[in-house]
Short mmCIF file of N, CA, C and O and ligand atoms in Angstrom, two decimals:
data_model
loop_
_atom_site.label_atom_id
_atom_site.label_comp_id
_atom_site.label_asym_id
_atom_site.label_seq_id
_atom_site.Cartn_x
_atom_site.Cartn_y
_atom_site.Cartn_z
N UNK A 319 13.99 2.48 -9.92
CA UNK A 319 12.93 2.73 -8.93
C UNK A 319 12.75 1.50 -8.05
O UNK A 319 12.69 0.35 -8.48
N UNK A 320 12.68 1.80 -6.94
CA UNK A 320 12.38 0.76 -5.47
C UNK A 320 11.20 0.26 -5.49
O UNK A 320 10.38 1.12 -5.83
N UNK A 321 10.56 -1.10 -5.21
CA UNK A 321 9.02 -0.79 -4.83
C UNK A 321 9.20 -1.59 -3.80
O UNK A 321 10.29 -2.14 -3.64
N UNK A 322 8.09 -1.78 -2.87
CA UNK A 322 7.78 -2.93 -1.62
C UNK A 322 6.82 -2.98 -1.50
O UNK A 322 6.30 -1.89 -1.31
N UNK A 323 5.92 -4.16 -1.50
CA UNK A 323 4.49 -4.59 -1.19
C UNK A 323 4.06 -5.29 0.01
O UNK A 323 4.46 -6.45 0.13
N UNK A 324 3.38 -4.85 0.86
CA UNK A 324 3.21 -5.61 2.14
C UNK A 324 1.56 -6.02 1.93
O UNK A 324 0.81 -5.56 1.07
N UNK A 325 1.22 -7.02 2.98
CA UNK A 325 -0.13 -6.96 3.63
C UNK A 325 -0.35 -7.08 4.80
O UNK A 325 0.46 -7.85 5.30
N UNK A 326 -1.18 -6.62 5.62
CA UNK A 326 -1.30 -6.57 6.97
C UNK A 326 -3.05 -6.58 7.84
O UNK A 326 -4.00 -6.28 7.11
N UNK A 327 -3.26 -6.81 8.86
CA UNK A 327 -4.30 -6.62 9.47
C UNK A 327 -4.35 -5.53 9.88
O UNK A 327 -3.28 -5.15 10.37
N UNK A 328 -5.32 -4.69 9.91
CA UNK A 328 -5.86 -3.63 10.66
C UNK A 328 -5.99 -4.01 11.90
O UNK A 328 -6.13 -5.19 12.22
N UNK A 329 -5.96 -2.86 12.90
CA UNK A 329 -6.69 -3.79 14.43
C UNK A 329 -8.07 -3.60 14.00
O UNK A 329 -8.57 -2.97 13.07
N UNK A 330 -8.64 -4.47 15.14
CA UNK A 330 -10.07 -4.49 14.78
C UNK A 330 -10.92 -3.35 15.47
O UNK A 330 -12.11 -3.18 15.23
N UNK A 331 -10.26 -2.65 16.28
CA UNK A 331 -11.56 -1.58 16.34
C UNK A 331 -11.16 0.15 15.76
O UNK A 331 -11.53 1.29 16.04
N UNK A 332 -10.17 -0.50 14.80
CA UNK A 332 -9.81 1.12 14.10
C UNK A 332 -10.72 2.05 13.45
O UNK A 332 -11.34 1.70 12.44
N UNK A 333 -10.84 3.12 13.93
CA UNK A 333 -11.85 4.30 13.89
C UNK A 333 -11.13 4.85 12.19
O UNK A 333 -10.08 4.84 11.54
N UNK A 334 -12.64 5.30 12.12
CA UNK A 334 -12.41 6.19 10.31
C UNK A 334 -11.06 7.42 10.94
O UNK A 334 -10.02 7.61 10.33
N UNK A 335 -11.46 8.18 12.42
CA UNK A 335 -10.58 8.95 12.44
C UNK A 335 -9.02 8.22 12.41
O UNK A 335 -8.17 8.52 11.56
N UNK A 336 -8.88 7.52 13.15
CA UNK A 336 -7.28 7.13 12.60
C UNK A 336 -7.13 6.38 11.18
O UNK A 336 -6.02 6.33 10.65
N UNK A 337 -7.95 5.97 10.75
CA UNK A 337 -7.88 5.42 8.86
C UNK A 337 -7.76 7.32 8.20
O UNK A 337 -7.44 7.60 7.05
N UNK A 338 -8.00 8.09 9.00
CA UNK A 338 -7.71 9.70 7.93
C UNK A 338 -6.24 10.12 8.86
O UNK A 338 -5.38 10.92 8.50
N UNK A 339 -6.26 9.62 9.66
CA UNK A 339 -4.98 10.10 10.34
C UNK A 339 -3.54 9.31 9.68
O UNK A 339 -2.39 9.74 9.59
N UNK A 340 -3.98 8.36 9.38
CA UNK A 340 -2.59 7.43 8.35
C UNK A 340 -2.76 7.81 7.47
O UNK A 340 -1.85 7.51 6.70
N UNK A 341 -3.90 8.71 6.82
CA UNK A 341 -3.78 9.26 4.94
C UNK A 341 -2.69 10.41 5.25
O UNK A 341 -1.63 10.68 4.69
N UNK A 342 -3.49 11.15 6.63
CA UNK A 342 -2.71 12.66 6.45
C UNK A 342 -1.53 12.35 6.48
O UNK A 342 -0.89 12.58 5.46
N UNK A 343 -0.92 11.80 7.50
CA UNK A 343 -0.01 12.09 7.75
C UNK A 343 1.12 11.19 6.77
O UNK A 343 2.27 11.51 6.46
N UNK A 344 0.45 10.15 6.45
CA UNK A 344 1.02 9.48 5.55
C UNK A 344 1.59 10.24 4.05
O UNK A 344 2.72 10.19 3.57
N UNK A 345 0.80 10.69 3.70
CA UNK A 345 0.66 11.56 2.04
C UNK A 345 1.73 12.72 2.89
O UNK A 345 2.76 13.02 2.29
N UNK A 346 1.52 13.25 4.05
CA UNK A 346 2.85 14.23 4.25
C UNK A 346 4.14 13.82 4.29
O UNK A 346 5.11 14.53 4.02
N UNK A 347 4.16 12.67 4.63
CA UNK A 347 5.56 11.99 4.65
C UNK A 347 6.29 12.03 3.33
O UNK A 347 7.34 12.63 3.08
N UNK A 348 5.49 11.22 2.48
CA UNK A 348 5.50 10.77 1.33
C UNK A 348 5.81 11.48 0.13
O UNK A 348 6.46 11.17 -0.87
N UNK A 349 5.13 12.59 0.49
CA UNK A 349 5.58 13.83 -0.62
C UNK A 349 7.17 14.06 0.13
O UNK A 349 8.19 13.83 -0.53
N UNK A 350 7.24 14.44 1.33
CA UNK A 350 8.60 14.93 1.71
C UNK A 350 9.73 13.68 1.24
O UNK A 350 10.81 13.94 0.71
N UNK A 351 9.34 12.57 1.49
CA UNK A 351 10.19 11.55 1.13
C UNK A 351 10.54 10.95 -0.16
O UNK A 351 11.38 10.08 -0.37
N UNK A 352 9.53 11.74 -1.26
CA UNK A 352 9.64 11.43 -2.87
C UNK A 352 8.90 9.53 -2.66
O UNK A 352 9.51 8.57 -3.14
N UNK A 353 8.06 9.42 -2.17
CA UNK A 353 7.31 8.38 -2.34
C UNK A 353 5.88 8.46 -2.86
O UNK A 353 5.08 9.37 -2.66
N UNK A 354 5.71 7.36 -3.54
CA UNK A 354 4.07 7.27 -4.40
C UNK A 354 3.73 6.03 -3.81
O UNK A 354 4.46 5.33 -3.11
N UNK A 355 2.11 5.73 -4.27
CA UNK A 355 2.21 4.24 -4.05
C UNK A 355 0.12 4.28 -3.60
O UNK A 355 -0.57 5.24 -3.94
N UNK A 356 -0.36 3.24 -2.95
CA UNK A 356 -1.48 2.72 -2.99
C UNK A 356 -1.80 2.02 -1.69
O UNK A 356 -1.09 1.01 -1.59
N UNK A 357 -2.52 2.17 -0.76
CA UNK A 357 -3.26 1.86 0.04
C UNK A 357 -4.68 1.36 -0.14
O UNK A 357 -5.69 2.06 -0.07
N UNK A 358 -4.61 -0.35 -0.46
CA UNK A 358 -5.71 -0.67 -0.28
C UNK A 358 -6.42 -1.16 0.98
O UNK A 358 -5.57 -1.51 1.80
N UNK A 359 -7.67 -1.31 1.45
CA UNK A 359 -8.26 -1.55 2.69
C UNK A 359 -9.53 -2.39 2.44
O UNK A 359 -10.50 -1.76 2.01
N UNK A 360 -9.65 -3.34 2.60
CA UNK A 360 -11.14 -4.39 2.69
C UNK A 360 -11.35 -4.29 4.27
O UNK A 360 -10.98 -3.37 5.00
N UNK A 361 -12.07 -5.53 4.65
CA UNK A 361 -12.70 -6.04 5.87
C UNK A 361 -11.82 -6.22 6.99
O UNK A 361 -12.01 -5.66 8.07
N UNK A 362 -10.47 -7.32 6.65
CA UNK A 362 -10.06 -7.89 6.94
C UNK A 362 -7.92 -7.30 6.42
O UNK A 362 -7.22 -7.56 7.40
N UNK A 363 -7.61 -7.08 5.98
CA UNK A 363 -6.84 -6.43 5.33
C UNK A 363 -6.67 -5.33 4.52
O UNK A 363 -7.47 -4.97 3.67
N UNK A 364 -5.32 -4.65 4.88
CA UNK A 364 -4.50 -3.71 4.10
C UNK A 364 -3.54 -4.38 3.20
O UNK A 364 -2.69 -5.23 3.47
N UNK A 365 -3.90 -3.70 1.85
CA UNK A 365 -2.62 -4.16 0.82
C UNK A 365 -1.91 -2.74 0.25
O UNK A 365 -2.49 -2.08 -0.62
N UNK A 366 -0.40 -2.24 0.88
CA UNK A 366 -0.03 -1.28 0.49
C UNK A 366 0.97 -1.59 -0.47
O UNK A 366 1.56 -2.65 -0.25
N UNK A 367 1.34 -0.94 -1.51
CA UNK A 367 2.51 -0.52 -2.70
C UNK A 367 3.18 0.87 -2.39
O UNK A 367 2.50 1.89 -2.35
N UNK A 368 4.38 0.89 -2.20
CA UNK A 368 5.34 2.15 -1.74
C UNK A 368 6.33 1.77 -2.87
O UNK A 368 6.50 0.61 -3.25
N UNK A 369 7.04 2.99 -3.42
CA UNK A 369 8.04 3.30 -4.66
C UNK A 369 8.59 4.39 -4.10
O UNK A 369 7.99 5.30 -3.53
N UNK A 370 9.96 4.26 -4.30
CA UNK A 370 10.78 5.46 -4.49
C UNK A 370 11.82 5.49 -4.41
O UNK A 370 12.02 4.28 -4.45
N UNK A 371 13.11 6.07 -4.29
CA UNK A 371 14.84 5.22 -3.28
C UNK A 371 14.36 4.62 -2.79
O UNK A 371 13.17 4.75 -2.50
N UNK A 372 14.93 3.88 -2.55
CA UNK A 372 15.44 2.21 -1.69
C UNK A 372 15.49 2.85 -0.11
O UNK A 372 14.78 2.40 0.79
N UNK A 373 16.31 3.79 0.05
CA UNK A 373 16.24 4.02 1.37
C UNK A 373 15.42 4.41 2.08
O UNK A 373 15.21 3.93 3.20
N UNK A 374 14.60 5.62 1.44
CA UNK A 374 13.57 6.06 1.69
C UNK A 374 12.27 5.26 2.10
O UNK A 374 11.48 5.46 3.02
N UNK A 375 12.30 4.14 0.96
CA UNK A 375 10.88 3.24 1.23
C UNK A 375 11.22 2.25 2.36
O UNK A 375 10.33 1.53 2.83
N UNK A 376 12.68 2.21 2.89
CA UNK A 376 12.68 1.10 3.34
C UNK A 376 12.54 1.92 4.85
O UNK A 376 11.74 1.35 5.59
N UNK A 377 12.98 2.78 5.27
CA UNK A 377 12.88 3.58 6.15
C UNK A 377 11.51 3.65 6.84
O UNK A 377 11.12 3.30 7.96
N UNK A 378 10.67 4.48 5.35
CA UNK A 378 9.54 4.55 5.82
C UNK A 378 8.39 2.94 6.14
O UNK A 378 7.29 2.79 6.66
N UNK A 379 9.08 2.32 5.71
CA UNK A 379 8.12 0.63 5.77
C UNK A 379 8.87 0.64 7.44
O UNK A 379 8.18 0.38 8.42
N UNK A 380 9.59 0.81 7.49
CA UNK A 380 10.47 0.66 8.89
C UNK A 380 9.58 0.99 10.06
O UNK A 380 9.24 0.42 11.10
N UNK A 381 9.32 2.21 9.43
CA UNK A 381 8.08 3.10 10.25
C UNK A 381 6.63 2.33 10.55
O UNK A 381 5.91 2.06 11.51
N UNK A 382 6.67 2.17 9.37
CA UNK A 382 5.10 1.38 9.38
C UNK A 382 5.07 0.12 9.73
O UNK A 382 3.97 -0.41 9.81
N UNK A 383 6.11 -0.56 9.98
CA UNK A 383 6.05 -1.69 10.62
C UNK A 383 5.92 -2.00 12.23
O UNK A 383 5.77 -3.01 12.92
N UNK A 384 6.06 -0.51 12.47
CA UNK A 384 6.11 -0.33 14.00
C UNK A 384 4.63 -0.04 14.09
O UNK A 384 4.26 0.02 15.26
N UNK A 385 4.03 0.07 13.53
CA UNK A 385 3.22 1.13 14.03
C UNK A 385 1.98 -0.20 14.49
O UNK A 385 1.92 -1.37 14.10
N UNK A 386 0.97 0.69 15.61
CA UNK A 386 0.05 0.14 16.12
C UNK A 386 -1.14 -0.88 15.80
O UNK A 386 -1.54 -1.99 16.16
N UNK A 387 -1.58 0.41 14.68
CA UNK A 387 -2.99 0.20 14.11
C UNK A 387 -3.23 -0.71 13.35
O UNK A 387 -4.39 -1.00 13.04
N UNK A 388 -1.91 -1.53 12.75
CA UNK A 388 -2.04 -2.58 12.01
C UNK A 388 -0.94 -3.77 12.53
O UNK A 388 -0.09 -3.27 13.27
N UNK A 389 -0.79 -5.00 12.36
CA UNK A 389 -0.66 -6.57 12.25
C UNK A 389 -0.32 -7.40 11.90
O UNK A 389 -0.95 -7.48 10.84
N UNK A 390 0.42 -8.47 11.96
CA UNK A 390 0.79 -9.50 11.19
C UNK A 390 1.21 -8.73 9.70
O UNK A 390 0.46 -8.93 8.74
N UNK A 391 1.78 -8.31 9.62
CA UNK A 391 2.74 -7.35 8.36
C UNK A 391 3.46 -8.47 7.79
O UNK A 391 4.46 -8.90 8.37
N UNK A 392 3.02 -9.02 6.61
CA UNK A 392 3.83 -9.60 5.63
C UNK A 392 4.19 -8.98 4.36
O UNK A 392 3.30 -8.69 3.56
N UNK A 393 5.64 -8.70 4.06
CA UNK A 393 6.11 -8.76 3.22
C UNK A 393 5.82 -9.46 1.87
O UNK A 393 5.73 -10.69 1.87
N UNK A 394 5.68 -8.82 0.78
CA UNK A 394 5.08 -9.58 -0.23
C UNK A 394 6.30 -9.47 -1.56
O UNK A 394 6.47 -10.40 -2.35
N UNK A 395 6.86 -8.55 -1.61
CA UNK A 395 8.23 -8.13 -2.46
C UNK A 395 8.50 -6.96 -2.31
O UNK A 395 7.71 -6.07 -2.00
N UNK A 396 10.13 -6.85 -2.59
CA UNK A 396 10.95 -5.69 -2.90
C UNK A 396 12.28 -5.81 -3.74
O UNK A 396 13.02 -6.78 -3.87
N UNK A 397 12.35 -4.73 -4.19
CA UNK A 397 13.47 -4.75 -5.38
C UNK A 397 13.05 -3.75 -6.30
O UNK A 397 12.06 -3.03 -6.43
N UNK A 398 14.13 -3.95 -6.91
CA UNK A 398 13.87 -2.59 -8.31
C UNK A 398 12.95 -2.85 -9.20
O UNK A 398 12.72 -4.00 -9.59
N UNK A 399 12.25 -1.68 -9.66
CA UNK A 399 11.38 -2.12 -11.44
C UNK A 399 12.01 -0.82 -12.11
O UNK A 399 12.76 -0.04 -11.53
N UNK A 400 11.56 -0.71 -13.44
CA UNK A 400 11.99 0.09 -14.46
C UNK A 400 11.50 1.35 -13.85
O UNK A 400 12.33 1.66 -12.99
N UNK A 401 10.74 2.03 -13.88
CA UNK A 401 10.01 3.56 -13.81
C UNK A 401 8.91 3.74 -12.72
O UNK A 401 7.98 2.93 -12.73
N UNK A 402 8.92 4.63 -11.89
CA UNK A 402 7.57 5.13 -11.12
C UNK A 402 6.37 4.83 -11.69
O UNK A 402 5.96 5.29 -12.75
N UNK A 403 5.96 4.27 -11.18
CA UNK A 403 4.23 3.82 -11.88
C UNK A 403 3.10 4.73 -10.91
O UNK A 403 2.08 5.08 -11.49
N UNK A 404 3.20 4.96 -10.04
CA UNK A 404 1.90 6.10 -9.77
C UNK A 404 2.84 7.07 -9.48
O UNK A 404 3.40 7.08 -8.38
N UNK A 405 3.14 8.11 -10.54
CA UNK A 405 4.15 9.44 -10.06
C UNK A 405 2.79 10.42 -9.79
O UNK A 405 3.12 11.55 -9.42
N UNK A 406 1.72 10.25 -9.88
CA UNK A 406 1.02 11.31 -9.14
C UNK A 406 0.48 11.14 -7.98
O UNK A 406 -0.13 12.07 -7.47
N UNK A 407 0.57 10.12 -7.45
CA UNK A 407 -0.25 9.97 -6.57
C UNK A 407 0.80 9.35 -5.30
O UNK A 407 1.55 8.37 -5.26
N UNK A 408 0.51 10.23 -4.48
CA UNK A 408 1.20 10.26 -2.74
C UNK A 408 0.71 9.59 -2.05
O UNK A 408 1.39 9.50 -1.03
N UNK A 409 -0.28 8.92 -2.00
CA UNK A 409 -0.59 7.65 -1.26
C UNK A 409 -1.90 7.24 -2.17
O UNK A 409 -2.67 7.13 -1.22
N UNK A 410 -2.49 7.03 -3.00
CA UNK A 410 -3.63 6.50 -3.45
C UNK A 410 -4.22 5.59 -2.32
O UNK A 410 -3.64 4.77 -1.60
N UNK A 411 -5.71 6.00 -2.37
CA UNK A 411 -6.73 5.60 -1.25
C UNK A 411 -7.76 4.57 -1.89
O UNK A 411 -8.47 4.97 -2.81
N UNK A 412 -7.86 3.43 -1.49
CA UNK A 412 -9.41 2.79 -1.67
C UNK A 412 -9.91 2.11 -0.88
O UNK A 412 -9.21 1.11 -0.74
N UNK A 413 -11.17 2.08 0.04
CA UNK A 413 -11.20 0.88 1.01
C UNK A 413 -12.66 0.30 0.28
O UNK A 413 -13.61 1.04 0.02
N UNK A 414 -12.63 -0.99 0.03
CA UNK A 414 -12.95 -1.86 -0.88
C UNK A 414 -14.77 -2.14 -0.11
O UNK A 414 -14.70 -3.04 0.74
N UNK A 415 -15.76 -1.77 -0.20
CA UNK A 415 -16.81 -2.19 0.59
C UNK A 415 -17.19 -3.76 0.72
O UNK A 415 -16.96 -4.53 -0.21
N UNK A 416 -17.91 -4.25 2.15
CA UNK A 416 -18.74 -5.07 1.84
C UNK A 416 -18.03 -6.44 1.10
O UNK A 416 -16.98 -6.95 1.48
N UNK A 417 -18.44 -6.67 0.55
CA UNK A 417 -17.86 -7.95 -0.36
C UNK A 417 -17.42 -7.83 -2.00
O UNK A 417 -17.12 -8.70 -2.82
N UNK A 418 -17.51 -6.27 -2.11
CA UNK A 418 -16.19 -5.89 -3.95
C UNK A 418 -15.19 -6.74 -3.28
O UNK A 418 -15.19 -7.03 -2.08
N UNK A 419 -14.41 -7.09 -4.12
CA UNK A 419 -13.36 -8.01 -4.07
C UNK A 419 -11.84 -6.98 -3.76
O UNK A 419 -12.05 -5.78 -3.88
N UNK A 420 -11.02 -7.20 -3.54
CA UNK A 420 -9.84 -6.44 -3.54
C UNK A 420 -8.95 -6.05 -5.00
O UNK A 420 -8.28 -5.04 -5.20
N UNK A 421 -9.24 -7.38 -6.06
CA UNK A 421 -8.92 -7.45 -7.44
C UNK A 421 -9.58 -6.41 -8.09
O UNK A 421 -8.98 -5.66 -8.87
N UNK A 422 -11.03 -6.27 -7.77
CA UNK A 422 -11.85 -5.20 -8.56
C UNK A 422 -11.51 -3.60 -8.01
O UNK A 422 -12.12 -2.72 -8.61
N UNK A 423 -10.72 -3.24 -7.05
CA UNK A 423 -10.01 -1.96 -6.65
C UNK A 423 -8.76 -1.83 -7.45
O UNK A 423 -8.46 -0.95 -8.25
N UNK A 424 -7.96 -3.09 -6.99
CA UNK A 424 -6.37 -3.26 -7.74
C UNK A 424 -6.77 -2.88 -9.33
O UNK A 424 -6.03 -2.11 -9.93
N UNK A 425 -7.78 -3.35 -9.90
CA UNK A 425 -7.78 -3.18 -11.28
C UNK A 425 -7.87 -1.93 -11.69
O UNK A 425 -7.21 -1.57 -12.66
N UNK A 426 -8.63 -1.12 -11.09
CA UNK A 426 -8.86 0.28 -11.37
C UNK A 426 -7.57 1.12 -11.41
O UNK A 426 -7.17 2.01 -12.17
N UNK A 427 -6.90 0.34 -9.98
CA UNK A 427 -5.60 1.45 -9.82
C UNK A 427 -4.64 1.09 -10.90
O UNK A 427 -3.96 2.03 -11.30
N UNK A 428 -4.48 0.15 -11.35
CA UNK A 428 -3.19 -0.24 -12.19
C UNK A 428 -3.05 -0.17 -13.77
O UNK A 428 -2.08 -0.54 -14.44
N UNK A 429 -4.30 0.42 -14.24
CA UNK A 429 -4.78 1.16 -15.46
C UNK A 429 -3.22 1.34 -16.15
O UNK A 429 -2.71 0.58 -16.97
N UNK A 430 -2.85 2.10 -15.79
CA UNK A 430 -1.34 3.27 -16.42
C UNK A 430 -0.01 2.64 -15.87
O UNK A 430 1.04 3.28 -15.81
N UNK A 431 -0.14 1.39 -15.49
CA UNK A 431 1.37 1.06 -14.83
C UNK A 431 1.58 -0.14 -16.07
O UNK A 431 0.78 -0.45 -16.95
N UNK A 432 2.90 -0.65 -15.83
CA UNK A 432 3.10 -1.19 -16.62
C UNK A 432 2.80 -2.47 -16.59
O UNK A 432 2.47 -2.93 -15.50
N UNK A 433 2.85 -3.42 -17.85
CA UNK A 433 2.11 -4.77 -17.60
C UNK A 433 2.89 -5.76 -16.08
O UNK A 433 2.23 -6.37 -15.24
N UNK A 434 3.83 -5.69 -16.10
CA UNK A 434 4.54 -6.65 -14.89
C UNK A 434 4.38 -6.31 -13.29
O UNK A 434 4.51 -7.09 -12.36
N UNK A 435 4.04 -4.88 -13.24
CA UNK A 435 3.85 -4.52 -12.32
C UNK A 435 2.22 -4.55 -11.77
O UNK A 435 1.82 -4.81 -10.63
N UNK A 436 1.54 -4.24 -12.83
CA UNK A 436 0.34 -4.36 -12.85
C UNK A 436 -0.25 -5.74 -12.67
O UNK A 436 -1.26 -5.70 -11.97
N UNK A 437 0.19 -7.45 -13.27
CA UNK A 437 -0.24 -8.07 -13.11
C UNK A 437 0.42 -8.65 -11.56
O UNK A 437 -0.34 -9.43 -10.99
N UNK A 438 1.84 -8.33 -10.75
CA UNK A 438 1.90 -8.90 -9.41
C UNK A 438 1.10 -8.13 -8.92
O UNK A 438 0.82 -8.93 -8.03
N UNK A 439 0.48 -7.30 -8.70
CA UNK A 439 -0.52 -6.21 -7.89
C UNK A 439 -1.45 -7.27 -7.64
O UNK A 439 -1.53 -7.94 -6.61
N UNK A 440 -2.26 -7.36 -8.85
CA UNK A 440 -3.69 -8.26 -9.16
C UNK A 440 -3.04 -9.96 -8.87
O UNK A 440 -3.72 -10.95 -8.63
N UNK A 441 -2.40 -9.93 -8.92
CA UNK A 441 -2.06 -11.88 -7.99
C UNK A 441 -1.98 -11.66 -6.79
O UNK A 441 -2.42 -12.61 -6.14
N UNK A 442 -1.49 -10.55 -5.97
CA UNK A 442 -1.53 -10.37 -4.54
C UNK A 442 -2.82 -9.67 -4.58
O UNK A 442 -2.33 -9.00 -3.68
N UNK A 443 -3.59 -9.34 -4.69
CA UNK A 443 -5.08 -8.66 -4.60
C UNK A 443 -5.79 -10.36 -4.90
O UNK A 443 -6.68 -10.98 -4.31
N UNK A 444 -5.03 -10.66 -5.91
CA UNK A 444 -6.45 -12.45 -6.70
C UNK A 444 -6.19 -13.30 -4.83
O UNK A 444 -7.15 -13.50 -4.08
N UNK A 445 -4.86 -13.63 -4.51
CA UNK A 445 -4.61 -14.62 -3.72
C UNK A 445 -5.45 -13.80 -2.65
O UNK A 445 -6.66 -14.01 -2.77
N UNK A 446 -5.16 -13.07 -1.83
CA UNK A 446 -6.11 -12.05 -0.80
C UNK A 446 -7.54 -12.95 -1.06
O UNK A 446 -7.92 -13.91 -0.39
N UNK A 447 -8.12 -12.43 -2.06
CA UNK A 447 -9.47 -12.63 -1.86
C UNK A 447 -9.91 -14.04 -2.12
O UNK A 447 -11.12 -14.25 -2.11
N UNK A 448 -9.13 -14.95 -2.35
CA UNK A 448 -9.30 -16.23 -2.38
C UNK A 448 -8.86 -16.68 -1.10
O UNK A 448 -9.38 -17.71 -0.66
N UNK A 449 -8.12 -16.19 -0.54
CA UNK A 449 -7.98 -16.80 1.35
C UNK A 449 -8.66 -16.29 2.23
O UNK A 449 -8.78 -16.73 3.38
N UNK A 450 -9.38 -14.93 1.59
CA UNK A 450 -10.77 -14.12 2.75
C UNK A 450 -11.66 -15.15 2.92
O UNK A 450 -12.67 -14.99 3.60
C1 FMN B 740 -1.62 0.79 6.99
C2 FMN B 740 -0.69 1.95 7.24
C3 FMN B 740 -0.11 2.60 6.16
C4 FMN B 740 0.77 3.67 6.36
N1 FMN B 740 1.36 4.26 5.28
C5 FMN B 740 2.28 5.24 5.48
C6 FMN B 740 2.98 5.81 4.39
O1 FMN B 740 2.76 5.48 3.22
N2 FMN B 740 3.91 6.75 4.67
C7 FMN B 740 4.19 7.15 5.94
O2 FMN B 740 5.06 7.99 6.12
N3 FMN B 740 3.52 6.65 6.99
C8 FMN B 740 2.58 5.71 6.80
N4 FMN B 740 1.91 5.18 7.87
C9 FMN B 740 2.08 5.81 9.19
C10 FMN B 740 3.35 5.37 9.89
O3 FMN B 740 3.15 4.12 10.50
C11 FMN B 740 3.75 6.40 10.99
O4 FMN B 740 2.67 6.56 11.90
C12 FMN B 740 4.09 7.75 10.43
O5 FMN B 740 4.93 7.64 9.31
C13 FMN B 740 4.80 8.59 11.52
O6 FMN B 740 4.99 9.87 11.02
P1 FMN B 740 5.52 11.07 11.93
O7 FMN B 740 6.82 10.58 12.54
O8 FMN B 740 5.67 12.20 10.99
O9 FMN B 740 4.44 11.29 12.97
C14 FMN B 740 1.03 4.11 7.69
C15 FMN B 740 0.44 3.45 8.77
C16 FMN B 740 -0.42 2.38 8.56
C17 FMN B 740 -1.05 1.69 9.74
#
């Protein structure tokens, strides 16, 4: 299994309607493309996780790197891990309110994944909220 982790800026005057317009259309992709993965959203940043072929995720990051609504897109890792860690979920959604931390979202989501994967999640969620 593939994964890739990015982070990025939102623009700053992105409307809830286009934050539901990247779920829809996103989760449609995603199912068609055999991808899972996690969309987190604070104040100031997006932290997404995409899994699936290699080609597929890299394709679709391809996509999303173009795209408008978000920024300064850094790469955080890619490469193989052992097994799908969110096989149910086609884009998992959280946008983090106010001042919850980004760690206290990541933690919730990473319940059922495995320990290695689960703890780079929460170091890129820990570092995030220590440079906010
Ligand atoms: C933060 C962010 C996350 C996104 N996540 C995904 C995604 O997981 N899958 C996807 O296909 N598109 C995602 N998109 C949307 C793509 O950039 C692009 O608009 C879309 O894939 C185009 O699909 P279409 O050619 O079917 O219109 C995301 C966009 C943003 C800004």
């Amino acid at each position: 299994m593939y994964r890739l982790v990015y982070i990025s800026t939102p623009k700053p005057d992105i409307t809830p309607a286009e934050m539901a317009d990247i779920l829809r259309v996103g989760r449609r992709n995603n199912v068609k493309n055999g991808i899972t993965g996690l969309l987190i959203q604070d104040k100031r940043r997006f932290l997404q996780y995409l899994e699936g072929e290699e080609e597929q995720v890299e394709e679709t990051f391809a996509r999303i790197s173009a795209d408008r609504r978000h920024s300064a897109i850094i790469q955080l890792k890619n490469g193989y891990i052992g097994r799908r860690q969110f096989p149910k979920w086609e884009m998992a959604s959280k946008y983090v309110d106010g001042d919850a931390s980004l760690l206290s979202a990541v933690k919730e989501l990473v319940k059922n994944c495995d320990r290695d994967v689960a703890n780079e999640l929460m170091s890129f969620a820990e570092a995030r909220d220590r440079a906010a």
